[in-house]
Amino acid sequence: MPQKKRALSKKAGTYHHGDLRRALLDATLDLIEAMGPEAFTLRAAAKAAGVSDAAPYHHFADKEALLAAVATEGFHLLAGRLQTVAKQHQHPTAIAQAMGVEYVVFAATHPSHFRVMVSRRVLRNTEHAELAASAVTAFTLVREALVAGAANVAARVREETLIFGAWALVHGFAFLAVDGHLGHIARDEPKLRELVLSAVQLMEGPPELAYG
């Protein structure tokens, strides 16, 4: 189901003696949804979580470390969903299509994670090994699926053209959903899946082809 709108007012001041790291991650996701990845500070995250200004430093050295943790979590979530849908299909093209759809649905249901994951600021971060590893895992799953799917579509077309073309299509849909340009469709998961799958199928081959 689509991710519900986070409410900062309900999060603020709720942390007492639970999982501080989780509380800070949740507060950060709230702030990013409200203001974007660049607008929040560790102090704001601490306030939203209901802890002291010094508390975040028990888990995160700075704002960049907190952003890296959010992105890492997002990549792990995305990779898990991609692996799950891949197991539901047999044909390489069907797997590629399903992964493309799942990529967009993930963005629509986890917009705060997605914004951080694809930000140039985070992707250029080389200081956090877990972030780098999780990003490589997720992107490798997508790339390998697209390569396998492309082999069944048009051998005469350069592999890079198909890979980046397919990625640009689903990435574009992801941002349309996250930025609100798809309207109610972004909040209606069945309709969103149908829209993206139809677009991917049009790109990859004749609509009468069916893959299972």
Coordinates of C-alpha atoms in Angstrom, one line a residue:
M1 CA 0.0 0.0 0.0
P2 CA 1.2 3.6 -0.6
Q3 CA 3.1 5.1 2.2
K4 CA 1.0 7.5 4.3
K5 CA 1.9 11.1 4.6
R6 CA 4.2 11.5 7.6
A7 CA 3.1 14.0 10.3
L8 CA 5.9 15.8 12.0
S9 CA 3.6 17.0 14.8
K10 CA 2.9 13.4 15.8
K11 CA 6.5 12.4 15.7
A12 CA 7.9 15.3 17.8
G13 CA 8.6 14.5 21.4
T14 CA 7.6 10.8 21.1
Y15 CA 11.1 9.3 21.8
H16 CA 11.8 8.3 25.4
H17 CA 13.9 5.2 25.9
G18 CA 13.4 3.2 22.7
D19 CA 15.5 2.9 19.6
L20 CA 17.2 6.3 19.3
R21 CA 18.7 5.5 15.9
R22 CA 15.3 4.5 14.5
A23 CA 13.7 7.5 15.9
L24 CA 16.3 9.8 14.3
L25 CA 15.9 8.0 10.9
D26 CA 12.1 8.4 11.1
A27 CA 12.4 12.0 12.0
T28 CA 14.8 12.6 9.1
L29 CA 12.4 10.9 6.7
D30 CA 9.6 13.3 8.0
L31 CA 11.8 16.3 7.5
I32 CA 12.9 15.3 4.0
E33 CA 9.3 14.8 3.0
A34 CA 8.4 18.2 4.3
M35 CA 11.4 20.2 3.2
G36 CA 13.6 18.2 1.0
P37 CA 17.0 16.5 1.6
E38 CA 19.0 19.7 1.9
A39 CA 16.8 21.6 4.3
F40 CA 17.1 19.6 7.5
T41 CA 19.8 19.7 10.2
L42 CA 20.8 17.3 12.9
R43 CA 19.3 19.8 15.4
A44 CA 16.0 19.7 13.5
A45 CA 16.1 15.9 13.5
A46 CA 16.8 15.8 17.2
K47 CA 13.9 18.2 17.9
A48 CA 11.5 16.2 15.7
A49 CA 12.5 13.0 17.5
G50 CA 12.1 14.6 20.9
V51 CA 15.7 14.3 22.1
S52 CA 18.5 16.7 23.0
D53 CA 20.7 18.4 20.3
A54 CA 23.6 16.2 21.4
A55 CA 21.7 12.9 21.2
P56 CA 22.2 12.3 17.4
Y57 CA 26.0 12.3 17.8
H58 CA 25.7 9.0 19.7
H59 CA 24.9 7.4 16.3
F60 CA 25.8 9.8 13.5
A61 CA 29.0 11.9 13.2
D62 CA 27.2 14.6 11.2
K63 CA 24.4 15.3 8.8
E64 CA 26.1 13.4 6.0
A65 CA 26.3 10.3 8.1
L66 CA 22.6 10.5 8.8
L67 CA 21.8 11.0 5.1
A68 CA 24.0 8.0 4.3
A69 CA 22.1 5.9 6.8
V70 CA 18.8 6.9 5.2
A71 CA 20.1 6.1 1.7
T72 CA 21.5 2.8 2.8
E73 CA 18.2 1.7 4.3
G74 CA 16.5 2.7 1.1
F75 CA 18.8 0.7 -1.1
H76 CA 18.3 -2.4 1.1
L77 CA 14.6 -2.0 0.9
L78 CA 14.7 -1.5 -2.8
A79 CA 17.0 -4.5 -3.4
G80 CA 14.7 -6.7 -1.3
R81 CA 11.7 -5.7 -3.4
L82 CA 13.5 -6.2 -6.7
Q83 CA 14.7 -9.7 -5.6
T84 CA 11.1 -10.6 -4.6
V85 CA 9.5 -9.6 -7.9
A86 CA 12.3 -11.3 -9.9
K87 CA 11.4 -14.6 -8.3
Q88 CA 7.8 -14.3 -9.5
H89 CA 8.7 -14.5 -13.2
Q90 CA 10.5 -16.9 -15.5
H91 CA 11.1 -15.0 -18.7
P92 CA 14.0 -12.5 -18.6
T93 CA 12.0 -9.8 -20.3
A94 CA 9.1 -10.2 -17.8
I95 CA 11.7 -10.0 -14.9
A96 CA 13.1 -6.7 -16.4
Q97 CA 9.6 -5.3 -16.8
A98 CA 8.6 -6.3 -13.3
M99 CA 11.7 -4.7 -11.8
G100 CA 11.0 -1.5 -13.7
V101 CA 7.5 -1.3 -12.3
E102 CA 8.8 -2.1 -8.8
Y103 CA 11.4 0.7 -9.0
V104 CA 8.7 3.2 -9.7
V105 CA 6.3 1.8 -7.0
F106 CA 9.1 1.9 -4.5
A107 CA 9.8 5.6 -5.3
A108 CA 6.1 6.4 -5.0
T109 CA 5.7 4.6 -1.6
H110 CA 9.1 5.7 -0.2
P111 CA 9.6 9.2 -1.6
S112 CA 11.9 10.4 1.2
H113 CA 14.2 7.4 0.9
F114 CA 14.2 7.8 -2.9
R115 CA 15.1 11.5 -2.9
V116 CA 18.1 10.8 -0.7
M117 CA 19.1 7.7 -2.6
V118 CA 19.3 9.4 -6.0
S119 CA 20.7 12.7 -4.8
R120 CA 24.2 13.5 -6.3
R121 CA 25.3 14.6 -2.9
V122 CA 24.7 11.1 -1.5
L123 CA 25.9 9.1 -4.5
R124 CA 29.2 10.9 -4.4
N125 CA 29.7 10.0 -0.8
T126 CA 32.7 7.6 -0.7
E127 CA 33.2 7.6 3.1
H128 CA 30.5 5.2 4.0
A129 CA 31.2 1.6 2.8
E130 CA 27.8 0.2 3.6
L131 CA 26.1 2.9 1.5
A132 CA 28.3 2.2 -1.4
A133 CA 27.8 -1.6 -1.1
S134 CA 24.0 -1.3 -0.8
A135 CA 23.8 1.0 -3.8
V136 CA 25.9 -1.3 -6.0
T137 CA 23.8 -4.3 -5.0
A138 CA 20.5 -2.5 -6.0
F139 CA 21.8 -1.0 -9.2
T140 CA 23.5 -4.3 -10.2
L141 CA 20.1 -6.1 -9.8
V142 CA 18.5 -3.5 -12.2
R143 CA 21.4 -3.5 -14.7
E144 CA 21.6 -7.3 -14.9
A145 CA 17.8 -7.6 -15.4
L146 CA 17.9 -5.0 -18.1
V147 CA 20.8 -6.7 -19.9
A148 CA 19.0 -10.1 -19.8
G149 CA 15.7 -8.5 -20.9
A150 CA 17.4 -6.6 -23.7
A151 CA 18.9 -9.7 -25.2
N152 CA 15.3 -10.9 -25.9
V153 CA 14.1 -7.7 -27.4
A154 CA 16.4 -6.4 -30.2
A155 CA 19.9 -7.8 -30.7
R156 CA 20.6 -5.2 -33.3
V157 CA 20.2 -2.3 -30.9
R158 CA 23.2 -1.4 -28.8
E159 CA 23.0 -2.8 -25.2
E160 CA 23.8 0.5 -23.7
T161 CA 20.9 2.2 -25.6
L162 CA 18.4 -0.3 -24.3
I163 CA 19.7 -0.3 -20.7
F164 CA 19.9 3.5 -20.3
G165 CA 16.7 4.0 -22.2
A166 CA 14.7 1.6 -20.0
W167 CA 16.3 3.1 -16.9
A168 CA 15.5 6.6 -18.0
L169 CA 11.9 5.6 -18.5
V170 CA 11.3 4.1 -15.1
H171 CA 13.5 6.8 -13.4
G172 CA 11.4 9.4 -15.1
F173 CA 8.2 7.8 -13.9
A174 CA 9.6 7.6 -10.4
F175 CA 10.3 11.3 -10.3
L176 CA 6.9 12.1 -11.8
A177 CA 5.3 10.1 -9.0
V178 CA 7.5 11.5 -6.2
D179 CA 7.0 15.1 -7.4
G180 CA 3.3 14.8 -7.6
H181 CA 2.9 15.0 -11.4
L182 CA 1.0 11.8 -11.6
G183 CA -1.7 13.0 -9.2
H184 CA -4.0 10.4 -7.7
I185 CA -2.3 7.6 -9.8
A186 CA 0.8 7.8 -7.7
R187 CA -1.4 6.9 -4.6
D188 CA -3.2 4.1 -6.4
E189 CA -0.7 1.3 -6.6
P190 CA -2.6 -1.0 -9.0
K191 CA -3.1 1.9 -11.5
L192 CA 0.5 3.0 -11.1
R193 CA 1.7 -0.6 -11.8
E194 CA -0.5 -0.8 -14.8
L195 CA 0.7 2.5 -16.2
V196 CA 4.4 1.8 -15.8
L197 CA 4.1 -1.8 -17.1
S198 CA 2.2 -0.6 -20.2
A199 CA 4.9 2.0 -20.9
V200 CA 7.7 -0.4 -20.5
Q201 CA 6.1 -3.0 -22.7
L202 CA 5.6 -0.4 -25.4
M203 CA 9.3 0.3 -25.3
E204 CA 10.5 -3.3 -25.2
G205 CA 8.4 -4.9 -27.9
P206 CA 5.0 -5.5 -29.6
P207 CA 2.1 -5.3 -27.1
E208 CA 0.8 -8.7 -28.1
L209 CA 3.9 -10.5 -26.6
A210 CA 3.2 -12.0 -23.2
Y211 CA 5.8 -13.2 -20.8
G212 CA 5.3 -15.2 -17.6

